[in-house]
Coordinates of C-alpha atoms and ligand atoms in Angstrom, one line a residue:
M1 CA 0.0 0.0 0.0
T2 CA 1.2 3.5 -0.9
T3 CA 0.8 6.1 1.8
V4 CA 0.0 9.7 0.8
H5 CA 0.4 12.9 2.8
V6 CA -3.1 14.0 3.6
P7 CA -5.3 11.1 4.5
G8 CA -8.6 11.2 2.7
V9 CA -7.8 13.9 0.3
P10 CA -8.0 12.6 -3.2
V11 CA -4.9 13.2 -5.3
I12 CA -4.6 13.3 -9.1
A13 CA -1.2 12.0 -10.4
D14 CA -0.3 10.9 -13.9
G15 CA -3.9 11.0 -15.1
E16 CA -5.1 8.9 -12.2
L17 CA -7.4 9.7 -9.3
I18 CA -5.9 8.2 -6.1
S19 CA -8.4 7.5 -3.3
T20 CA -7.2 7.1 0.2
N21 CA -8.6 6.2 3.6
P22 CA -9.3 9.3 5.7
A23 CA -8.0 7.7 8.9
T24 CA -5.0 5.8 7.8
G25 CA -4.0 7.4 4.5
D26 CA -3.8 4.0 2.9
E27 CA -4.4 3.9 -0.7
A28 CA -7.9 2.5 -1.5
G29 CA -7.4 2.4 -5.3
R30 CA -6.7 4.5 -8.3
L31 CA -8.8 5.2 -11.4
P32 CA -8.2 7.0 -14.7
V33 CA -9.4 10.6 -14.8
A34 CA -11.8 11.3 -17.6
S35 CA -11.5 14.4 -19.8
A36 CA -14.5 16.2 -21.2
D37 CA -14.0 14.2 -24.5
D38 CA -13.9 10.9 -22.5
V39 CA -17.2 11.9 -20.9
A40 CA -18.8 12.7 -24.2
R41 CA -17.6 9.4 -25.7
A42 CA -19.0 7.5 -22.7
V43 CA -22.4 9.2 -23.3
E44 CA -22.2 8.2 -27.0
R45 CA -21.5 4.6 -26.1
A46 CA -24.4 4.7 -23.6
R47 CA -26.7 6.0 -26.4
T48 CA -25.7 3.1 -28.6
A49 CA -26.2 0.7 -25.7
S50 CA -29.6 2.3 -25.0
A51 CA -31.3 0.7 -28.1
W52 CA -30.1 -2.7 -27.0
W53 CA -31.2 -2.3 -23.4
I54 CA -34.6 -1.0 -24.5
G55 CA -34.8 -3.9 -27.0
L56 CA -34.3 -6.4 -24.2
G57 CA -37.8 -5.5 -22.9
D58 CA -39.0 -5.6 -19.4
A59 CA -38.4 -9.3 -19.0
G60 CA -34.9 -9.2 -20.3
R61 CA -33.9 -6.2 -18.2
R62 CA -35.6 -7.8 -15.1
E63 CA -33.6 -11.0 -15.5
R64 CA -30.3 -9.0 -15.7
L65 CA -31.1 -6.6 -12.9
L66 CA -32.1 -9.5 -10.6
R67 CA -28.7 -11.1 -11.4
F68 CA -27.0 -7.9 -10.5
R69 CA -28.9 -7.7 -7.3
A70 CA -27.8 -11.3 -6.5
V71 CA -24.1 -10.3 -7.1
L72 CA -24.5 -7.4 -4.6
A73 CA -26.2 -9.7 -2.1
N74 CA -23.6 -12.5 -2.3
R75 CA -20.6 -10.1 -2.2
I76 CA -22.1 -7.7 0.4
T77 CA -19.2 -8.1 2.8
E78 CA -16.6 -7.5 0.2
L79 CA -18.3 -4.3 -0.9
A80 CA -18.8 -3.2 2.7
E81 CA -15.0 -3.6 3.2
V82 CA -14.3 -1.5 0.1
V83 CA -16.6 1.2 1.5
N84 CA -14.8 1.0 4.9
A85 CA -11.3 1.0 3.3
E86 CA -12.1 4.0 1.2
G87 CA -14.4 6.3 3.3
G88 CA -13.7 5.0 6.8
K89 CA -17.3 4.0 7.4
P90 CA -17.7 1.2 9.9
V91 CA -18.3 -2.1 8.2
A92 CA -21.7 -2.7 10.0
E93 CA -22.9 0.7 8.8
A94 CA -21.8 -0.1 5.3
V95 CA -23.7 -3.4 5.4
V96 CA -26.9 -1.6 6.5
E97 CA -26.4 0.9 3.6
I98 CA -25.9 -1.9 1.0
V99 CA -28.9 -3.9 2.3
S100 CA -31.0 -0.8 1.5
A101 CA -29.5 -0.5 -1.9
I102 CA -30.2 -4.1 -2.7
E103 CA -33.8 -3.8 -1.4
H104 CA -34.4 -0.8 -3.7
L105 CA -32.8 -2.5 -6.7
D106 CA -35.1 -5.5 -6.2
W107 CA -38.2 -3.4 -5.8
A108 CA -37.5 -1.2 -8.8
T109 CA -36.9 -4.2 -11.0
R110 CA -40.0 -6.0 -9.9
N111 CA -42.3 -3.0 -10.2
A112 CA -41.1 -1.3 -13.3
R113 CA -43.6 -2.9 -15.6
R114 CA -46.5 -2.3 -13.2
V115 CA -45.7 1.4 -12.8
L116 CA -44.5 2.2 -16.3
G117 CA -46.2 -0.3 -18.6
P118 CA -48.8 0.7 -21.2
R119 CA -52.3 1.1 -20.0
Q120 CA -55.7 2.3 -21.3
L121 CA -57.4 5.0 -19.3
R122 CA -61.1 5.7 -19.2
S123 CA -62.4 8.3 -21.6
R124 CA -64.7 11.1 -20.5
L125 CA -68.0 12.1 -22.1
I126 CA -66.2 14.9 -24.0
L127 CA -64.2 13.0 -26.6
A128 CA -65.9 9.8 -25.7
E129 CA -65.2 8.5 -29.2
F130 CA -61.5 8.3 -28.5
A131 CA -59.6 5.8 -26.5
A132 CA -56.8 7.1 -24.1
H133 CA -53.5 5.2 -23.9
L134 CA -50.7 6.0 -21.5
E135 CA -47.3 4.6 -21.3
Y136 CA -43.9 5.7 -19.9
Q137 CA -40.9 5.6 -22.1
P138 CA -37.2 5.7 -21.0
Y139 CA -35.4 9.0 -21.4
G140 CA -32.4 7.3 -23.0
V141 CA -29.2 8.1 -21.2
I142 CA -29.2 9.3 -17.6
G143 CA -26.2 11.1 -16.1
V144 CA -25.9 10.2 -12.4
I145 CA -23.7 12.4 -10.1
G146 CA -23.2 11.0 -6.6
P147 CA -21.9 12.1 -3.2
W148 CA -19.4 10.3 -1.0
N149 CA -21.4 9.8 2.3
Y150 CA -23.5 6.9 1.1
P151 CA -21.5 5.8 -2.0
V152 CA -23.6 2.7 -2.6
L153 CA -27.2 3.5 -1.6
T154 CA -27.4 7.1 -2.9
P155 CA -26.1 6.6 -6.4
L156 CA -27.8 3.2 -6.8
G157 CA -31.1 4.9 -5.7
S158 CA -30.9 6.7 -9.0
I159 CA -29.0 4.2 -11.1
G160 CA -31.2 1.2 -10.1
Y161 CA -34.5 3.0 -10.8
A162 CA -33.1 4.5 -14.1
L163 CA -31.9 1.1 -15.4
A164 CA -35.2 -0.6 -14.4
A165 CA -37.1 2.2 -16.3
G166 CA -35.1 1.2 -19.4
N167 CA -32.3 3.8 -19.5
T168 CA -28.6 3.4 -19.7
V169 CA -26.4 5.4 -17.2
V170 CA -23.2 7.3 -17.1
F171 CA -22.2 7.7 -13.5
K172 CA -19.8 10.2 -11.9
P173 CA -19.0 9.0 -8.4
S174 CA -17.6 11.5 -5.8
E175 CA -13.9 12.0 -6.0
Y176 CA -13.8 10.8 -2.4
T177 CA -15.4 7.4 -3.2
P178 CA -14.6 6.4 -6.8
V179 CA -13.4 2.9 -5.8
A180 CA -16.8 1.9 -4.3
G181 CA -18.5 3.3 -7.4
Q182 CA -16.3 1.5 -9.8
W183 CA -16.8 -1.8 -7.8
Y184 CA -20.5 -2.0 -8.6
V185 CA -20.1 -0.7 -12.1
D186 CA -17.7 -3.6 -12.7
A187 CA -20.1 -6.0 -10.9
F188 CA -22.8 -4.9 -13.3
A189 CA -20.6 -5.5 -16.3
E190 CA -20.2 -9.1 -15.2
V191 CA -23.9 -9.7 -15.6
V192 CA -24.4 -7.4 -18.6
P193 CA -21.1 -7.9 -20.6
E194 CA -22.6 -7.2 -24.0
H195 CA -23.0 -3.4 -24.0
P196 CA -21.9 -0.5 -21.7
V197 CA -25.3 -0.1 -20.1
L198 CA -23.7 1.3 -16.9
Q199 CA -20.4 3.2 -17.1
A200 CA -18.4 5.3 -14.6
V201 CA -16.4 8.4 -15.3
H202 CA -14.0 9.6 -12.7
G203 CA -12.3 12.8 -11.6
L204 CA -13.1 16.1 -9.7
G205 CA -16.1 18.4 -10.0
D206 CA -15.2 19.4 -13.6
V207 CA -16.0 15.8 -14.7
G208 CA -19.5 16.2 -13.2
A209 CA -19.9 19.5 -14.9
A210 CA -18.8 17.9 -18.2
L211 CA -21.4 15.2 -17.8
C212 CA -24.1 17.8 -17.4
R213 CA -23.1 19.2 -20.8
A214 CA -22.4 15.9 -22.6
G215 CA -25.9 15.5 -24.2
V216 CA -27.4 13.2 -21.5
D217 CA -31.2 13.2 -21.5
K218 CA -31.6 13.8 -17.8
V219 CA -29.2 14.4 -14.9
A220 CA -29.9 12.8 -11.5
F221 CA -27.7 14.7 -9.0
T222 CA -27.2 14.0 -5.3
G223 CA -24.9 16.3 -3.3
S224 CA -24.8 19.7 -1.7
T225 CA -27.2 22.5 -2.4
A226 CA -24.4 24.7 -3.6
T227 CA -23.4 22.2 -6.3
A228 CA -27.1 21.5 -7.1
R229 CA -27.4 25.1 -8.2
K230 CA -24.4 24.8 -10.5
V231 CA -25.8 21.5 -12.0
M232 CA -29.2 23.1 -12.6
A233 CA -27.6 26.2 -14.2
A234 CA -25.5 23.9 -16.5
C235 CA -28.5 21.8 -17.4
A236 CA -30.6 25.0 -18.1
E237 CA -28.3 25.7 -21.1
T238 CA -29.7 22.7 -23.0
L239 CA -33.0 22.4 -21.1
T240 CA -31.8 19.1 -19.8
P241 CA -34.2 17.9 -17.0
V242 CA -32.7 17.5 -13.6
L243 CA -33.5 15.6 -10.4
L244 CA -31.8 17.3 -7.4
E245 CA -31.3 15.5 -4.1
S246 CA -29.4 18.0 -2.0
G247 CA -28.6 18.9 1.5
G248 CA -30.7 18.9 4.7
K249 CA -30.9 20.0 8.3
D250 CA -33.5 17.6 9.5
A251 CA -35.3 18.3 12.8
M252 CA -36.8 15.9 15.3
I253 CA -39.7 16.9 17.5
V254 CA -40.2 15.2 20.9
D255 CA -43.8 15.6 22.2
T256 CA -45.1 15.2 25.7
D257 CA -46.3 11.6 25.2
A258 CA -43.1 10.3 23.6
D259 CA -41.3 7.2 24.8
L260 CA -38.2 9.0 25.9
D261 CA -35.9 6.0 25.9
A262 CA -36.8 5.2 22.3
A263 CA -36.6 8.9 21.3
A264 CA -33.1 9.2 22.9
E265 CA -31.8 6.1 21.2
A266 CA -33.2 7.2 17.8
A267 CA -31.9 10.7 18.2
V268 CA -28.4 9.4 18.8
W269 CA -28.6 6.9 15.9
G270 CA -30.3 9.5 13.6
G271 CA -27.8 12.2 14.5
M272 CA -24.6 10.1 14.6
T273 CA -24.9 7.2 12.2
N274 CA -22.1 7.5 9.7
A275 CA -20.5 10.0 12.1
G276 CA -23.3 12.4 11.4
Q277 CA -22.5 12.5 7.7
T278 CA -26.0 11.7 6.6
C279 CA -28.2 14.0 4.4
I280 CA -31.3 12.8 6.3
G281 CA -29.5 12.7 9.6
I282 CA -31.1 14.5 12.6
E283 CA -29.2 17.7 13.3
R284 CA -31.7 19.7 15.5
I285 CA -34.0 18.5 18.1
Y286 CA -37.0 20.4 19.6
A287 CA -38.2 18.8 22.8
V288 CA -41.3 20.1 24.7
A289 CA -40.7 21.6 28.2
P290 CA -42.2 18.8 30.3
V291 CA -39.9 16.1 28.9
Y292 CA -36.9 18.2 28.0
D293 CA -34.6 17.6 31.0
A294 CA -35.2 13.8 31.1
F295 CA -34.7 13.5 27.3
V296 CA -31.5 15.5 27.3
A297 CA -30.1 13.3 30.1
K298 CA -30.9 10.1 28.2
V299 CA -29.4 11.4 24.9
V300 CA -26.2 12.4 26.7
E301 CA -26.0 9.0 28.4
R302 CA -26.5 7.0 25.2
A303 CA -24.2 9.2 23.0
G304 CA -21.5 9.0 25.7
R305 CA -21.3 5.3 25.2
L306 CA -20.5 5.4 21.5
T307 CA -17.1 4.2 20.4
V308 CA -15.0 6.1 18.0
G309 CA -12.1 4.9 15.9
A310 CA -10.6 3.5 12.7
A311 CA -11.5 -0.1 13.5
G312 CA -14.2 -1.3 11.2
D313 CA -16.4 -2.2 14.2
A314 CA -16.3 1.2 16.0
D315 CA -19.7 3.0 16.2
L316 CA -18.3 6.1 14.6
G317 CA -15.6 6.2 12.0
P318 CA -13.5 9.2 10.8
I319 CA -14.9 12.3 9.1
T320 CA -14.5 11.2 5.5
M321 CA -13.9 14.6 3.9
P322 CA -11.1 16.4 5.9
A323 CA -12.3 19.9 5.0
Q324 CA -15.6 19.1 6.8
I325 CA -13.8 19.0 10.2
D326 CA -13.3 22.8 10.0
I327 CA -17.0 23.3 9.4
I328 CA -17.9 21.1 12.4
R329 CA -15.4 22.9 14.6
R330 CA -16.8 26.3 13.5
H331 CA -20.3 25.3 14.3
I332 CA -19.4 24.1 17.8
D333 CA -17.3 27.2 18.5
D334 CA -19.9 29.6 17.2
A335 CA -22.7 27.8 19.3
L336 CA -20.6 28.1 22.5
A337 CA -19.5 31.7 21.8
R338 CA -23.2 32.7 21.4
G339 CA -24.3 31.3 24.7
G340 CA -24.8 27.6 23.9
R341 CA -23.5 24.9 26.2
A342 CA -21.9 21.5 25.4
V343 CA -23.5 18.9 27.7
L344 CA -21.4 16.3 25.9
G345 CA -18.3 16.8 23.8
G346 CA -17.5 20.3 22.7
P347 CA -14.4 21.8 21.1
D348 CA -12.2 19.1 22.5
A349 CA -14.3 16.5 20.7
V350 CA -12.8 17.5 17.4
Q351 CA -9.7 15.3 17.1
P352 CA -9.0 14.9 13.3
P353 CA -9.9 12.7 11.6
Y354 CA -12.4 12.0 14.3
V355 CA -15.1 14.0 16.0
R356 CA -16.6 12.6 19.2
P357 CA -20.3 12.9 19.9
T358 CA -21.3 16.4 20.9
I359 CA -24.6 17.5 22.3
L360 CA -25.3 21.3 22.4
V361 CA -28.1 23.0 24.3
D362 CA -29.3 26.6 24.6
V363 CA -27.9 27.4 21.1
P364 CA -29.5 30.5 19.5
E365 CA -31.7 29.6 16.5
D366 CA -29.8 31.9 14.2
S367 CA -26.4 30.3 14.8
A368 CA -24.6 28.2 12.2
A369 CA -25.1 25.0 14.3
V370 CA -28.8 25.4 13.9
R371 CA -29.1 26.9 10.4
E372 CA -26.3 25.2 8.3
E373 CA -25.6 21.6 7.5
T374 CA -23.0 20.5 10.1
F375 CA -22.4 16.9 8.8
G376 CA -20.8 15.7 12.0
P377 CA -21.9 13.8 15.1
T378 CA -23.4 16.8 16.8
L379 CA -27.0 17.5 17.9
T380 CA -28.6 20.7 19.1
I381 CA -31.5 20.2 21.5
K382 CA -33.8 23.1 22.3
K383 CA -36.6 23.3 24.9
V384 CA -39.9 24.5 23.3
R385 CA -43.2 25.4 24.8
D386 CA -45.3 23.0 22.7
A387 CA -45.4 21.1 19.4
N388 CA -46.6 24.3 17.6
E389 CA -43.5 26.2 18.6
A390 CA -41.4 23.1 17.6
L391 CA -43.0 23.1 14.2
T392 CA -42.5 26.8 13.7
L393 CA -38.7 26.4 14.5
A394 CA -38.3 23.2 12.5
N395 CA -39.9 24.8 9.5
A396 CA -37.9 28.0 9.6
L397 CA -35.0 26.9 7.4
P398 CA -34.8 26.8 3.6
Y399 CA -33.9 23.1 3.8
G400 CA -36.8 20.6 3.8
L401 CA -35.5 17.0 3.4
G402 CA -36.7 14.7 6.1
G403 CA -37.6 14.8 9.8
S404 CA -38.8 12.9 12.8
V405 CA -41.6 13.0 15.4
F406 CA -41.7 11.2 18.7
G407 CA -45.0 11.1 20.4
Q408 CA -48.4 9.3 20.2
R409 CA -51.6 11.3 20.0
R410 CA -50.5 14.2 17.8
A411 CA -47.6 12.5 16.0
I412 CA -49.3 12.2 12.6
P413 CA -50.6 15.8 12.4
I414 CA -47.2 17.0 13.4
A415 CA -45.5 14.9 10.8
R416 CA -47.8 16.2 8.1
R417 CA -47.0 19.8 9.1
L418 CA -43.3 19.3 8.9
R419 CA -42.1 21.2 5.8
S420 CA -40.2 18.2 4.4
G421 CA -40.4 15.6 1.7
M422 CA -40.3 12.8 4.3
A423 CA -41.0 12.2 8.0
A424 CA -40.5 9.3 10.4
I425 CA -42.8 8.8 13.4
N426 CA -41.2 7.1 16.4
S427 CA -38.1 6.4 14.4
T428 CA -35.5 8.3 12.4
I429 CA -34.3 7.9 8.8
T430 CA -36.5 4.7 8.2
F431 CA -38.3 6.2 5.2
V432 CA -35.1 5.8 3.1
G433 CA -35.3 2.0 3.4
M434 CA -39.0 1.7 2.5
S435 CA -38.8 1.0 -1.2
T436 CA -42.5 1.7 -1.7
L437 CA -42.1 5.3 -0.6
P438 CA -40.7 8.2 -2.6
F439 CA -37.6 9.9 -1.4
G440 CA -36.7 13.6 -1.9
G441 CA -37.0 17.1 -0.5
V442 CA -38.5 20.5 -0.8
G443 CA -36.9 24.0 -0.9
D444 CA -33.1 23.9 -0.7
S445 CA -33.2 20.2 -0.3
G446 CA -34.0 19.8 -4.0
F447 CA -36.9 18.4 -6.1
G448 CA -37.8 15.3 -7.9
R449 CA -38.1 11.9 -6.3
I450 CA -36.1 8.6 -6.2
H451 CA -37.6 5.4 -4.8
G452 CA -41.1 4.0 -5.1
D453 CA -43.5 4.5 -8.0
D454 CA -42.5 8.2 -8.3
G455 CA -38.9 7.2 -8.4
L456 CA -39.5 5.0 -11.4
R457 CA -41.6 7.7 -13.2
E458 CA -38.8 10.2 -12.5
F459 CA -36.7 8.2 -15.1
A460 CA -39.4 8.0 -17.8
R461 CA -41.3 10.3 -20.0
S462 CA -45.1 9.9 -20.1
K463 CA -46.4 9.3 -23.6
A464 CA -50.0 10.1 -24.1
I465 CA -51.8 8.6 -27.2
T466 CA -55.4 9.1 -28.2
R467 CA -57.0 6.6 -30.7
R468 CA -60.3 7.2 -32.5
R469 CA -62.7 4.3 -31.9
G470 CA -65.8 5.7 -33.6
P471 CA -67.3 8.7 -35.4
S472 CA -67.9 11.9 -33.5
V473 CA -71.5 12.7 -32.6
L474 CA -70.6 16.3 -31.9
P475 CA -67.4 17.0 -33.8
A476 CA -65.6 20.0 -32.2
M477 CA -62.0 19.6 -33.3
T478 CA -62.6 20.1 -37.0
F479 CA -63.4 22.9 -39.4
D480 CA -66.3 20.7 -40.6
R481 CA -68.4 21.4 -37.5
T482 CA -71.6 23.3 -38.0
P483 CA -73.1 26.2 -36.0
A484 CA -75.9 23.9 -34.9
Q485 CA -73.3 21.4 -33.5
I486 CA -71.5 24.1 -31.6
A487 CA -74.8 25.2 -30.1
R488 CA -75.5 21.6 -29.0
I489 CA -72.0 21.4 -27.5
V490 CA -72.6 24.7 -25.6
K491 CA -75.9 23.2 -24.3
L492 CA -74.2 19.9 -23.3
V493 CA -71.4 21.8 -21.4
K494 CA -74.0 23.8 -19.5
T495 CA -75.8 20.6 -18.6
L496 CA -72.6 18.8 -17.6
Y497 CA -70.7 21.5 -15.9
G498 CA -73.1 24.4 -15.3
R499 CA -74.2 23.4 -11.8
S500 CA -71.9 23.2 -8.9
Ligands
NDP1 P1 -20.9 17.9 -3.5 O1 -22.0 18.8 -3.9 O2 -19.6 18.5 -3.1 O3 -20.6 16.8 -4.6 C1 -21.6 16.0 -5.1 C2 -21.1 15.5 -6.5 O4 -21.1 16.5 -7.4 C3 -19.7 14.9 -6.5 O5 -19.6 13.8 -7.4 C4 -18.9 16.1 -7.0 O6 -17.7 15.7 -7.6 C5 -19.9 16.6 -8.1 N1 -19.6 18.0 -8.5 C6 -18.8 18.9 -7.9 N2 -18.9 20.1 -8.6 C7 -19.7 19.8 -9.7 C8 -20.2 20.6 -10.8 N3 -19.8 21.9 -10.9 N4 -21.0 20.1 -11.7 C9 -21.4 18.8 -11.6 N5 -21.0 18.0 -10.6 C10 -20.1 18.5 -9.6 O7 -21.5 17.0 -2.3 P2 -20.7 15.9 -1.4 O8 -20.1 14.9 -2.3 O9 -19.9 16.7 -0.4 O10 -21.9 15.3 -0.6 C11 -22.5 15.7 0.6 C12 -23.7 16.5 0.3 O11 -24.7 15.6 -0.3 C13 -24.4 17.0 1.6 O12 -24.9 18.3 1.4 C14 -25.6 16.0 1.7 O13 -26.6 16.5 2.5 C15 -25.9 15.7 0.3 N6 -26.6 14.5 0.2 C16 -27.9 14.5 -0.2 C17 -28.7 13.3 -0.2 C18 -30.1 13.4 -0.6 O14 -30.6 12.3 -1.0 N7 -30.8 14.5 -0.6 C19 -28.0 12.0 0.0 C20 -26.6 12.1 0.3 C21 -26.0 13.3 0.4 P3 -16.4 15.7 -6.7 O15 -16.7 14.9 -5.5 O16 -15.4 15.2 -7.6 O17 -16.2 17.2 -6.3

């Protein structure tokens, strides 16, 4: 193994992207860097492969995708170890991530025909002489741009649904996790060796930018809100449609009738899984006054028992992206400078490449730790009067990805009122593993949906077809209509729609 100077910081040398472990600096692998021309050629190859992939039909694609799913399932430990070696994520966390990815791949494959297949819809009295047909056709080539924090689940959430919908894919993994991305692209090529239906292109952000401009039919982006804006601007040049899954600052609300032990356990897992580097991780908690003190004590006790380290079986691994450590430190320092208190951890918890669990209370709502994505194992907990105040504060940010509610009687109405694309009641994050449910955010957290029926439709264009099945009794859409027919149409419309 070669050791490089700054663990975790990707290096480009001799045309190769060298990926290293953030804790040890050990090389995880190296991959060729793509030029803009290479990206364009990959998209051309994908376009040629597209005709073949579409031609396989639902049954042919289903058979290949289920074999791909089987490879992922049978080699799950190997892939989890790649994810651990590259990003530092504990192996157990990587396994949980890959299980979710496999579940989604299975579901998308088995449901593509039901959701996207051709169907006849009922005609209405107006135009009753026409039949209405609807089907969903693949876009062609999808460009998928992925982040590093869930290098399997997140990109495959787009890739699996795009492939099942009949598209081919060119995928740009994060520069921090190219090896994991290439691993499953290679695994896919083992079961689909005939054509490059799924390809990866590697490099820094400019390779993602090149992919947006390479003539793909749609871009599915997952990453930060700042980069999402750039992706959308680049795609606007060619009116290329985009799906944007971007950042979040998810809140959890703890109501008076919550099971506090369960709430504390879920808060710690939701806030600190993957060392807090989770787009739908809990970052802010609003607990109502009667339960606040007991809840904070339980959270501190549970978080205080978490283990941190490079070993694959620690609860928390390193911070994958070294630059993120400065952001986490700034948020903690700012919170404390502005009157907040650390009831666990604090500035000393930042020990690069690790950050130990940190629980902050009394933090002003306009501080960075409450308003910006921290992406570390930190939680702010605020005492609120009641659920209404909790909702007002939870909904006050431009982000709106997920959220969580702990309680009984009012939990569903509170979850409905959270300004977010998803919510979990008496759990955190669970909606991401539920393949029947759509996944995506509102506001600065992006738009469009992966997962579920909506996730399949996201990668297909609706095609509407009308077919004449008889003569028109009252022809309207023709210059051959007569004034008497128009008069009868007016009468009919008044009869049908004139009364409320
Ligand atoms: P970034 O926005 O930094 O990068 C995301 C991807 O975009 C990377 O592959 C990156 O390449 C690429 N990229 C960078 N610049 C451009 C550009 N100008 N045009 C096109 N592509 C570009 O995000 P991170 O990788 O740091 O991921 C963390 C973020 O992702 C967090 O904000 C997190 O909340 C969010 N996220 C959202 C999820 C969701 O489902 N909503 C799920 C997971 C994460 P490179 O790495 O080479 O710079």
